[in-house]
mmCIF file of C-alpha atoms and ligand atoms in Angstrom:
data_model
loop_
_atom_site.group_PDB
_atom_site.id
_atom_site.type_symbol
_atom_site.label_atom_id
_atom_site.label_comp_id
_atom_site.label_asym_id
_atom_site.label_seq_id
_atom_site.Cartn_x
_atom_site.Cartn_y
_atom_site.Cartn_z
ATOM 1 C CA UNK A 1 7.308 28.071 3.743
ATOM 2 C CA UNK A 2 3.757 28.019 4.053
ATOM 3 C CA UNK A 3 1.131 25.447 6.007
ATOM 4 C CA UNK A 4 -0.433 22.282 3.992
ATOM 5 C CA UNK A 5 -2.882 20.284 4.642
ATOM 6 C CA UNK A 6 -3.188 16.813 2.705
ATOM 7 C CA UNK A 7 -5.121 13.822 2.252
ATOM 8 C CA UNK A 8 -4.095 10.465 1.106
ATOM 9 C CA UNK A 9 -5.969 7.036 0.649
ATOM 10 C CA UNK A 10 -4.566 3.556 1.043
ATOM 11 C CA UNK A 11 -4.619 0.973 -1.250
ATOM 12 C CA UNK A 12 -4.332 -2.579 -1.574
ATOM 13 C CA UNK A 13 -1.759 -4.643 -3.987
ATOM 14 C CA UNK A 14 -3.345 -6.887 -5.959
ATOM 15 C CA UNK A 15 -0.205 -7.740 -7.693
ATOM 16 C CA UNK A 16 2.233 -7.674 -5.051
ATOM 17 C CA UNK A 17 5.427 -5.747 -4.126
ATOM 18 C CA UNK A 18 7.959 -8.514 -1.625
ATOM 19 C CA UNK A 19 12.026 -7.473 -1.714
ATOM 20 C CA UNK A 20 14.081 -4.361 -2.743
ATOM 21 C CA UNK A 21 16.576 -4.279 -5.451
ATOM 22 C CA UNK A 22 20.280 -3.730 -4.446
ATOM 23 C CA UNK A 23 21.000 -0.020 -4.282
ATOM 24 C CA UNK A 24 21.292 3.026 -2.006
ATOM 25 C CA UNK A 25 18.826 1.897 0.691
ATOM 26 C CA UNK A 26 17.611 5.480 1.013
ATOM 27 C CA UNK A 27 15.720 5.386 -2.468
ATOM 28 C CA UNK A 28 13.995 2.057 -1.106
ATOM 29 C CA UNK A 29 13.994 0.189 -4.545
ATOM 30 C CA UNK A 30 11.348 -2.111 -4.757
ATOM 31 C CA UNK A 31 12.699 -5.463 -6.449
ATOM 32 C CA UNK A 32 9.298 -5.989 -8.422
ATOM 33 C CA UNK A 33 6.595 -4.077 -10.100
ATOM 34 C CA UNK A 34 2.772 -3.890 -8.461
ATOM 35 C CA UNK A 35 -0.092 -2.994 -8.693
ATOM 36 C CA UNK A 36 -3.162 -1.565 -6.422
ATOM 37 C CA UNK A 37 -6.468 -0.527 -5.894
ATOM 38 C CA UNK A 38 -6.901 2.791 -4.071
ATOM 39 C CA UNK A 39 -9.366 2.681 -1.083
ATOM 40 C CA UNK A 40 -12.425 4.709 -0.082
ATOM 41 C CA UNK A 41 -12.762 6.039 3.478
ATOM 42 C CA UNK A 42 -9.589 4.477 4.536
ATOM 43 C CA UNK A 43 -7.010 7.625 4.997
ATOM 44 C CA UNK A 44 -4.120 9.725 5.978
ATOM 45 C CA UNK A 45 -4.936 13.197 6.560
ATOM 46 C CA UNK A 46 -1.364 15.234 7.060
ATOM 47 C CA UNK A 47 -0.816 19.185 7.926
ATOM 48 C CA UNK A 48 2.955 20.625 7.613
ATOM 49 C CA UNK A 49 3.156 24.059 8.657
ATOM 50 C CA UNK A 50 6.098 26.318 9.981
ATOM 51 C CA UNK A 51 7.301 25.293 13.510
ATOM 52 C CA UNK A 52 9.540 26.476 16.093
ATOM 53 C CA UNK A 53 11.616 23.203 16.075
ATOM 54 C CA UNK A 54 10.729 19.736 14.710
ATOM 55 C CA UNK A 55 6.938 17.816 16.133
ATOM 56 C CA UNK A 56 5.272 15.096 15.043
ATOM 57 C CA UNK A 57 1.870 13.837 16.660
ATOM 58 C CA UNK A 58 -0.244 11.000 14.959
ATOM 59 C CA UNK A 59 -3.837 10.855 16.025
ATOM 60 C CA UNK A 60 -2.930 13.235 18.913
ATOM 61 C CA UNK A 61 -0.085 11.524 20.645
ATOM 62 C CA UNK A 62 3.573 11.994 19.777
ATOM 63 C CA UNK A 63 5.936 8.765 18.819
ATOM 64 C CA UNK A 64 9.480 9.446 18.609
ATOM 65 C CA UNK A 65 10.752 6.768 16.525
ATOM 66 C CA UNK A 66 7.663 7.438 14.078
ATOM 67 C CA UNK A 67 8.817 11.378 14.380
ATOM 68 C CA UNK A 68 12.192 10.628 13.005
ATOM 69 C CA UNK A 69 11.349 9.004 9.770
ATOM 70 C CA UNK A 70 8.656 11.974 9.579
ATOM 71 C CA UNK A 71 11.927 14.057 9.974
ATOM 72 C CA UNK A 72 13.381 12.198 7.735
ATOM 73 C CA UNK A 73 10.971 12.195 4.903
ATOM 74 C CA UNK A 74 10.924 15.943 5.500
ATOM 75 C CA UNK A 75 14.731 16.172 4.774
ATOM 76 C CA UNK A 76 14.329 13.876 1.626
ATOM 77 C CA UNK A 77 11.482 16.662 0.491
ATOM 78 C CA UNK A 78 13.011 19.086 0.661
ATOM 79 C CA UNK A 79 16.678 18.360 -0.222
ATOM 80 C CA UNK A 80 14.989 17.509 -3.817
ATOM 81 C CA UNK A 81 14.854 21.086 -4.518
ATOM 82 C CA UNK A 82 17.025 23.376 -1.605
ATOM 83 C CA UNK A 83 20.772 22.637 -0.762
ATOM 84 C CA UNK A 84 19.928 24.710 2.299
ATOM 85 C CA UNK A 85 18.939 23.857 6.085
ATOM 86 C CA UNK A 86 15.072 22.632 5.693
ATOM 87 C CA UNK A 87 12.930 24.817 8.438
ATOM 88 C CA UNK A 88 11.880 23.424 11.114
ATOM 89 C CA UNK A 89 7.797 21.870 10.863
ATOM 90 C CA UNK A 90 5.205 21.239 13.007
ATOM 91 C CA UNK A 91 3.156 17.851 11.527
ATOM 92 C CA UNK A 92 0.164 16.800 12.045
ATOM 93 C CA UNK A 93 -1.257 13.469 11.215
ATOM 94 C CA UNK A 94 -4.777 11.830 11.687
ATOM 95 C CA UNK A 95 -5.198 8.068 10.431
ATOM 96 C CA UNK A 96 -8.447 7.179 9.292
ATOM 97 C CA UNK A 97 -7.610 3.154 9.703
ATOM 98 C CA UNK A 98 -5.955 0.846 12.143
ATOM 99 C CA UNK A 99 -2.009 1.657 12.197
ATOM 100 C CA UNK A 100 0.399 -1.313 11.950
ATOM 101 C CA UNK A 101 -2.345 -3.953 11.544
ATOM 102 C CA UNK A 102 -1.382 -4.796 7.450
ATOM 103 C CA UNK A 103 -3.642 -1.943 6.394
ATOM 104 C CA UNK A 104 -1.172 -0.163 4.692
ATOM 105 C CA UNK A 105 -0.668 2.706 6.919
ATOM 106 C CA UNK A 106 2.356 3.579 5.602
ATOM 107 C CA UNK A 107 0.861 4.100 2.426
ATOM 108 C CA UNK A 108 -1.575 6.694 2.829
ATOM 109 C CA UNK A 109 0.844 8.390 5.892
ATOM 110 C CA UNK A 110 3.834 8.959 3.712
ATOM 111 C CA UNK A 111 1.756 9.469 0.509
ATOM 112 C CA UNK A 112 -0.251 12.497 2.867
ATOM 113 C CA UNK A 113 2.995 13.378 4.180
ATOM 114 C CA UNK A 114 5.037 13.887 0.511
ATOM 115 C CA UNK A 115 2.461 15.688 -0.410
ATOM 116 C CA UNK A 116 1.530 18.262 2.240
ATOM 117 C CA UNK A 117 5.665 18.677 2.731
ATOM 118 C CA UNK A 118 5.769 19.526 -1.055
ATOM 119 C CA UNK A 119 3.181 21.982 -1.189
ATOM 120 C CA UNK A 120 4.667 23.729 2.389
ATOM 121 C CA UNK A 121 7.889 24.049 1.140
ATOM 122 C CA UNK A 122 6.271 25.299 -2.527
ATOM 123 C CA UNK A 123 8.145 22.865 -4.472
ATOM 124 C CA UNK A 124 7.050 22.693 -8.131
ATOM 125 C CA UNK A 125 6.828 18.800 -8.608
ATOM 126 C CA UNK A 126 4.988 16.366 -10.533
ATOM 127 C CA UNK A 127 2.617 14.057 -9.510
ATOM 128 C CA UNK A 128 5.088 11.380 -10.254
ATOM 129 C CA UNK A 129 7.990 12.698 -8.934
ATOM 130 C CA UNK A 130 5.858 12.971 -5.507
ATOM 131 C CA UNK A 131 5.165 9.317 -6.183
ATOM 132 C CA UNK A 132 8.894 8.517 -6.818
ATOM 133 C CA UNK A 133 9.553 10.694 -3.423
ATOM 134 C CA UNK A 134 6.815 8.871 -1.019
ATOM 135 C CA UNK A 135 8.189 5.937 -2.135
ATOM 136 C CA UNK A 136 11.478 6.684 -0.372
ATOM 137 C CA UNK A 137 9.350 6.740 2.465
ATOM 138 C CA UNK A 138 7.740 3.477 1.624
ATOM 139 C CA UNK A 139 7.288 1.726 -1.714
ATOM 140 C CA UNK A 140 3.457 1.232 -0.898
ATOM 141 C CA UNK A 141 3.202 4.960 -0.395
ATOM 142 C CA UNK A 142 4.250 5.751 -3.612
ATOM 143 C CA UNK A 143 0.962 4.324 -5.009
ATOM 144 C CA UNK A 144 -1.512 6.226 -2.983
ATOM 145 C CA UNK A 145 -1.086 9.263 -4.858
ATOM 146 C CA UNK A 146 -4.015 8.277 -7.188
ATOM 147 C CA UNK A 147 -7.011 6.942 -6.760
ATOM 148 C CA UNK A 148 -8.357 3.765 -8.757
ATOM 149 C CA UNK A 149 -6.058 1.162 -10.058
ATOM 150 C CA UNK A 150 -2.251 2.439 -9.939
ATOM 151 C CA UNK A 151 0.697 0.596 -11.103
ATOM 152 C CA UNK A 152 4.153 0.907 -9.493
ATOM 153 C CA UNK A 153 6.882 0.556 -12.214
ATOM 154 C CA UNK A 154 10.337 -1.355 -10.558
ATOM 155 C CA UNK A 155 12.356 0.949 -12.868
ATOM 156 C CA UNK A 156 15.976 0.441 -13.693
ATOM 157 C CA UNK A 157 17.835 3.755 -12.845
ATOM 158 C CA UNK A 158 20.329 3.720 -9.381
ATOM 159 C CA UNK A 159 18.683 7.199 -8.507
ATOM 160 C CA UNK A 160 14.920 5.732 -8.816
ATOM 161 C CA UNK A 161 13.818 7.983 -11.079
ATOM 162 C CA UNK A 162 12.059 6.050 -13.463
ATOM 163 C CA UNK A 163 10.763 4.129 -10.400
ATOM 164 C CA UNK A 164 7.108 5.831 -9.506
ATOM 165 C CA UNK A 165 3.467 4.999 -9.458
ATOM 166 C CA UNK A 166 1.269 5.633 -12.447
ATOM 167 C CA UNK A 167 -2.360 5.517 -12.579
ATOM 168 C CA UNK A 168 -3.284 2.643 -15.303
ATOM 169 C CA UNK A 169 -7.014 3.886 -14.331
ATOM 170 C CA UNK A 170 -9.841 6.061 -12.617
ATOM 171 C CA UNK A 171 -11.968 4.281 -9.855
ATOM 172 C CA UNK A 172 -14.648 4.815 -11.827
ATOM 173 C CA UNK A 173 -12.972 2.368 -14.415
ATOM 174 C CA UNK A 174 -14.932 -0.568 -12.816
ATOM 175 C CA UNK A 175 -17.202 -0.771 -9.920
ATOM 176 C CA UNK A 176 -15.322 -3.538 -7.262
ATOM 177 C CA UNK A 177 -15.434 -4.075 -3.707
ATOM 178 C CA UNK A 178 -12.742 -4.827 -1.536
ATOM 179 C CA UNK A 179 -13.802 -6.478 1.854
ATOM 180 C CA UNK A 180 -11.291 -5.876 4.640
ATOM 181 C CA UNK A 181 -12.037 -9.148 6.964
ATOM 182 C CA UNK A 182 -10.740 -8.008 10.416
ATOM 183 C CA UNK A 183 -9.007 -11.116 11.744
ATOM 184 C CA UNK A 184 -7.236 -9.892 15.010
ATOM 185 C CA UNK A 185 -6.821 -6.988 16.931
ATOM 186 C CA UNK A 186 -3.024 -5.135 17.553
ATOM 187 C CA UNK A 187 0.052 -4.503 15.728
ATOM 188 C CA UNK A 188 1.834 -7.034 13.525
ATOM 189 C CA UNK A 189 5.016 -8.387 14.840
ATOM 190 C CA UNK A 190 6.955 -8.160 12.047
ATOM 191 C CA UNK A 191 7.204 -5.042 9.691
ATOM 192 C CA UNK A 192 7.521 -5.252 5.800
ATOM 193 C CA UNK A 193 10.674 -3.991 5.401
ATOM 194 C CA UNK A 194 12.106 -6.258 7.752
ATOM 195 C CA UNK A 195 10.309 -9.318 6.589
ATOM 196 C CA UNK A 196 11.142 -8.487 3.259
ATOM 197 C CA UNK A 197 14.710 -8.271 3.908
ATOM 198 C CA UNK A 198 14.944 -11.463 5.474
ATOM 199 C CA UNK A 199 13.094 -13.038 2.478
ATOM 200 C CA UNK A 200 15.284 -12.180 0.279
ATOM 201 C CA UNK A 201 18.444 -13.595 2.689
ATOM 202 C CA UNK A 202 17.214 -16.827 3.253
ATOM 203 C CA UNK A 203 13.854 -17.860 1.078
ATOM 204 C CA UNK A 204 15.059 -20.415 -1.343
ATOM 205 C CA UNK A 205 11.620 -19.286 -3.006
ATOM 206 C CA UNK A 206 12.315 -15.367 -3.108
ATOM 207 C CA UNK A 207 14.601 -15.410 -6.641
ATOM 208 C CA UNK A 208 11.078 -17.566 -8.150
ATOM 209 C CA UNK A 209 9.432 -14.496 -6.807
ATOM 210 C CA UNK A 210 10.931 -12.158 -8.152
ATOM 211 C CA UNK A 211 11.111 -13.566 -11.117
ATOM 212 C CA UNK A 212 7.742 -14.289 -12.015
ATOM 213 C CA UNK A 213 6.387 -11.017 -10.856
ATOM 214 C CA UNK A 214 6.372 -9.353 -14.229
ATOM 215 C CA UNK A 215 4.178 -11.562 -15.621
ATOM 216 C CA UNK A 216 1.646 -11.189 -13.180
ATOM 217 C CA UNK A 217 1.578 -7.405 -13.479
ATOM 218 C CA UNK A 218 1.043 -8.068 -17.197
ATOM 219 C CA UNK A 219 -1.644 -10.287 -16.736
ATOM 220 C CA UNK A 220 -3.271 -8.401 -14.266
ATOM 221 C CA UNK A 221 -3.366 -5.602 -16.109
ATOM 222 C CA UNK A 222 -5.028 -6.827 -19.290
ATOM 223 C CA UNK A 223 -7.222 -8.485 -16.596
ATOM 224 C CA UNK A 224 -8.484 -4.895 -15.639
ATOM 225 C CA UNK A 225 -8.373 -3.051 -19.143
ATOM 226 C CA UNK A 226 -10.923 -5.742 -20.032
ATOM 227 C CA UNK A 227 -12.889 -5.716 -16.555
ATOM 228 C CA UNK A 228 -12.346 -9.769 -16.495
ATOM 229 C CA UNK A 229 -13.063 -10.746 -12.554
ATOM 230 C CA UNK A 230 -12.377 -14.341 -12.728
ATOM 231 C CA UNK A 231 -8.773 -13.187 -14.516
ATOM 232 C CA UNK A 232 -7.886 -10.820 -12.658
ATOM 233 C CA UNK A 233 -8.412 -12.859 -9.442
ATOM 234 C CA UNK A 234 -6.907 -15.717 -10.111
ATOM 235 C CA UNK A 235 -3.600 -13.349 -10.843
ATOM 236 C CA UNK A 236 -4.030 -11.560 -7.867
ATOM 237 C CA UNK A 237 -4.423 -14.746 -5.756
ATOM 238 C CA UNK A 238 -1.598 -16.810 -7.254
ATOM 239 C CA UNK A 239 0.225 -13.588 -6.277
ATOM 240 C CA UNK A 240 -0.622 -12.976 -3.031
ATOM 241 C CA UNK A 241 0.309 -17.103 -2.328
ATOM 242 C CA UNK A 242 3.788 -16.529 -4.245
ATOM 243 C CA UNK A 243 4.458 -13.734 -1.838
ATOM 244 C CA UNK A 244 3.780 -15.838 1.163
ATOM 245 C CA UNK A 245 5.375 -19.365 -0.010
ATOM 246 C CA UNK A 246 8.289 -16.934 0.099
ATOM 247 C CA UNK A 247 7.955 -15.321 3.240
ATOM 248 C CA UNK A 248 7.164 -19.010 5.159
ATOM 249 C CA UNK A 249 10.443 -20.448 3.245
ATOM 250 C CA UNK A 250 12.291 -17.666 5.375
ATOM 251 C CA UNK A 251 14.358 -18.564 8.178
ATOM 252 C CA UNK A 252 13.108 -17.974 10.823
ATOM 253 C CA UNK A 253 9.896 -18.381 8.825
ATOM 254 C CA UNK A 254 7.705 -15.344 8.250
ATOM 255 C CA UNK A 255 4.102 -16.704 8.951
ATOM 256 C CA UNK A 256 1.774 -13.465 9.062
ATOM 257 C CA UNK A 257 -1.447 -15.648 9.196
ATOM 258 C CA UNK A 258 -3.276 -16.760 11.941
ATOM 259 C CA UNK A 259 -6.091 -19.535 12.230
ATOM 260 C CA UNK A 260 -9.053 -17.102 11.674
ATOM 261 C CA UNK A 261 -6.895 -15.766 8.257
ATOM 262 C CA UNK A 262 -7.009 -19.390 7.101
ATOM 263 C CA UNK A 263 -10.860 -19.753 8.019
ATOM 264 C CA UNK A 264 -11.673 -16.750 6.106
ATOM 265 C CA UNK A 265 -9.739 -17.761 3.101
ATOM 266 C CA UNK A 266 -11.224 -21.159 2.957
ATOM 267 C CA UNK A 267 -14.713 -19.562 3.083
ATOM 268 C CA UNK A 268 -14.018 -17.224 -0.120
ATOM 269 C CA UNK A 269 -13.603 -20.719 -1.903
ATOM 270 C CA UNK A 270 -16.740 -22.419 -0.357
ATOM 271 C CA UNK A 271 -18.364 -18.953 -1.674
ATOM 272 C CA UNK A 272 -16.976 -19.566 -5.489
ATOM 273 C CA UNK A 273 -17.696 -22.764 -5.283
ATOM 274 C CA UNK A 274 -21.327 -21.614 -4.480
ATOM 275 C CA UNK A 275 -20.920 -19.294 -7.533
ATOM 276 C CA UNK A 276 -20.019 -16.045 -5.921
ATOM 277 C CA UNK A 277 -17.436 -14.208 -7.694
ATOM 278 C CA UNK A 278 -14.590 -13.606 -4.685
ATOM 279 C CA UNK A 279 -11.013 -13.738 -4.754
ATOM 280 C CA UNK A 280 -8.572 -13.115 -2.069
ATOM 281 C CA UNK A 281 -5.633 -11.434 -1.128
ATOM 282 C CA UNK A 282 -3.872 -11.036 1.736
ATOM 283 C CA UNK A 283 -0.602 -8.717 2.913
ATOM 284 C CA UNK A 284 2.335 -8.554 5.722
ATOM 285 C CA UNK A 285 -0.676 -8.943 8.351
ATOM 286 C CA UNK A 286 -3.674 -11.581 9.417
ATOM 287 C CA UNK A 287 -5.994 -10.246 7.769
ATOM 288 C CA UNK A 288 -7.943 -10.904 4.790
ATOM 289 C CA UNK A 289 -9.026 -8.796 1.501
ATOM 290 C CA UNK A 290 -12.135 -9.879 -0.901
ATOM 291 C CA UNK A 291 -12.200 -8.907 -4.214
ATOM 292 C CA UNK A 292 -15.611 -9.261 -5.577
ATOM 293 C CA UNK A 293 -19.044 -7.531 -7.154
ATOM 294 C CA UNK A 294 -20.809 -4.341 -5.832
ATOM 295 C CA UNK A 295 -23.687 -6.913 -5.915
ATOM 296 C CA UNK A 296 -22.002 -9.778 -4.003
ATOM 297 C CA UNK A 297 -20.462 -7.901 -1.493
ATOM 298 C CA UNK A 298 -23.010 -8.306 1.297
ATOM 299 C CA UNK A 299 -23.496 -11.766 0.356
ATOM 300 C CA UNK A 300 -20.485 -12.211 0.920
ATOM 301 C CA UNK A 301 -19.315 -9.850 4.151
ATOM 302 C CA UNK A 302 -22.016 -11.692 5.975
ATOM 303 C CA UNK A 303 -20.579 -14.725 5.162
ATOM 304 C CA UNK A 304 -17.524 -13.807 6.434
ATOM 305 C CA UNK A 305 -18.183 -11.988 8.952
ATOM 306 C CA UNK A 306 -20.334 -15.787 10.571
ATOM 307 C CA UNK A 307 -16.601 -16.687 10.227
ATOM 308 C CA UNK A 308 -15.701 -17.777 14.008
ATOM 309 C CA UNK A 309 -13.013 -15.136 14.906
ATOM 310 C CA UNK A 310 -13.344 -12.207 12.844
ATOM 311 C CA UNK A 311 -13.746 -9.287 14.461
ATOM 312 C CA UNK A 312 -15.292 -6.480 11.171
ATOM 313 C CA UNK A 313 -15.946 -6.839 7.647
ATOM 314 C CA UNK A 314 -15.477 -3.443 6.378
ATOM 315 C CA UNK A 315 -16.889 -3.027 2.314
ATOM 316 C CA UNK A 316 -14.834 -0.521 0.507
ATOM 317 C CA UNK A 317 -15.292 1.151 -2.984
ATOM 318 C CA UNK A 318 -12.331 1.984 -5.305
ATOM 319 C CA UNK A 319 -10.957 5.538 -3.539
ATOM 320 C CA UNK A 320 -9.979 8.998 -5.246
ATOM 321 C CA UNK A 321 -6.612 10.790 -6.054
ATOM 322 C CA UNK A 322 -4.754 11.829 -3.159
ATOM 323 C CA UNK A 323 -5.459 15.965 -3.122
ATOM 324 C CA UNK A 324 -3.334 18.702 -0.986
ATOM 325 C CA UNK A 325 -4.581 22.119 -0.332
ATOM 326 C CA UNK A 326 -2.666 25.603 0.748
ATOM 327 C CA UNK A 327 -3.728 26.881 4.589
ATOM 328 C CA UNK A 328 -4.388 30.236 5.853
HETATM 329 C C1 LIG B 1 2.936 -6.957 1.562
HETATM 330 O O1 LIG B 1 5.473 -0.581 1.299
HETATM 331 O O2 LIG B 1 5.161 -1.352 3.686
HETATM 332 O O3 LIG B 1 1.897 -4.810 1.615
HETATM 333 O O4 LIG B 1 8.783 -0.063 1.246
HETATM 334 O O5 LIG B 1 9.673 -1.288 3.202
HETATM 335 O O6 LIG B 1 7.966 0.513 3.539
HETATM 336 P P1 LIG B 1 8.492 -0.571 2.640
HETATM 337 O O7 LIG B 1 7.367 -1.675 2.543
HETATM 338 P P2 LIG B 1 5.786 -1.549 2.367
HETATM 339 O O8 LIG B 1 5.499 -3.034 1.852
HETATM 340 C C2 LIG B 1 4.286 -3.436 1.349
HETATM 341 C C3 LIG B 1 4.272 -4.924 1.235
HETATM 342 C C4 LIG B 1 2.919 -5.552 0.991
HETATM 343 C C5 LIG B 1 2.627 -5.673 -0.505
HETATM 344 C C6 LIG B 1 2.283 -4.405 -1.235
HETATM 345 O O9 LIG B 1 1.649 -3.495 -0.666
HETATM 346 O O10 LIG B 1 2.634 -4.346 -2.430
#
């Protein structure tokens, strides 16, 4: 075993992933398609290296129930490739964006984390069967191995094989911006995976999501090929509000949203309607995404950020491929 260092970058759905398909909950298969925009700036930065016995710290401190799905994702690693005992690792993990919040942590960490594990333990894999393997650890992660606009295929197979990220293309494909509007402060209450498992219990509304996904994942990505904003935001929006009608038709109701979210929303529309080209998404969290023009973009984050209630507008570009390298 050696000592790995890697770097990952979040990303954003713009066509969503809500629900798992029924299978070994291990391979965490994601009931629908999506598809994302890799961030700039916003980042997982993960070292595995030899240890004495098992650590985990995340920006310094240690977490035991995070350290036992690192341990976890370790085991899954490794196990892909060695029937043996997997050695025991010290990680390391440094988040460059606010954990828990609906900012995707989970995406860059165990995209960072498959990665640096993989080159530690010198395992010979693919970018896509890293993807396939992150997304074990989360089926957001398995999109932050590339950079620019990546598409998450729901695949078929029991084993999940055939279910992994691909990159449909480059960030430099087309220059965007994604505002992150900062609506509130603190962890979210309710996870994904548990949300998403209650959705699809109890939402009336969650076998119309499912079903309509794949059209929206089509339609979103001849929106891109052909760099068409006003197409590929109105997809991306009447996803984002399928996923939601869905989660607030769960019982108990899954209402991620506060007041501010709803502000900010309404003010992206006041801004079309002014002739601005924005278009919003949102996630399991309050706050609020703007898809829009390099040139808009501080039109429109001051806007937003006059909002009453939001805390930061953060502009972000598309980001790059995840990358790993070897330590000394
Ligand atoms: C609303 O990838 O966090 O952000 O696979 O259970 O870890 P798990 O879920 P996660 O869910 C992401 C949900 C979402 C939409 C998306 O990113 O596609």
């Amino acid at each position: 075993m050696r000592a790995a260092r890697a770097v990952a970058h979040t990303n954003i759905a713009l066509i969503k992933y809500w629900g798992k398909r029924p299978g070994d909950p291990d391979q965490n298969l994601p009931a629908v398609g999506s598809l994302s925009l890799t961030l700039e700036r916003l980042r997982s930065e993960t070292t595995v290296r030899p240890g004495e016995r098992d650590s985990f710290q995340l920006d310094g401190h240690s977490d035991p129930a995070a350290a036992a799905k690192v341990a976890r994702h370790l085991d899954r690693v490794w196990r892909s490739a060695n029937p043996g005992p997997r050695p025991p690792c010290a990680v390391d993990s440094t988040n460059h964006l606010p954990t828990a919040a609906g900012l995707a942590s989970s995406a860059s960490g165990f995209a960072a984390l498959t990665l640096a594990a993989a080159a530690a333990f010198e395992l010979d894999l693919d970018r896509g069967a890293l993807s396939a393997l992150a997304r074990r650890g989360s089926g957001s992660a398995a999109r932050s191995l590339w950079g620019g606009f990546v598409r998450l295929d729901r695949g078929e197979r029991p084993d999940g094989a055939d279910c992994r990220a691909r990159p449909l293309f480059p960030a430099d494909h087309w220059d965007l911006r994604l505002l992150v509007v900062h609506t509130a402060k603190g962890p979210k209450p309710i996870g994904s995976t548990d949300g998403m498992q209650r959705s699809a219990d109890t939402s009336p509304y969650y076998p119309a999501w499912v079903a309509t996904s794949e059209a929206d994942l089509e339609r979103g990505e001849r929106a891109l090929a052909a760099r068409d904003l006003p197409a590929l935001g109105a997809v991306m929006e009447h996803s984002c509000f399928k996923m939601h009608a869905c989660m607030l038709a769960t019982v108990p109701p899954l209402i991620y949203w506060n007041g501010t979210t709803l502000a900010a929303i309404h003010e992206v529309w006041a801004a079309r309607r002014a002739g601005l080209e924005a278009y919003v998404t949102s996630d399991a969290g309050p706050h609020v995404k703007v898809l829009c023009r390099p040139d808009q973009a501080a039109e429109l984050a001051a806007r937003l950020a006059a909002v009453p209630g939001v805390h930061a507008v953060d502009t972000l570009a598309p980001g790059p491929d995840a990358r790993v390298e070897l330590l000394p």
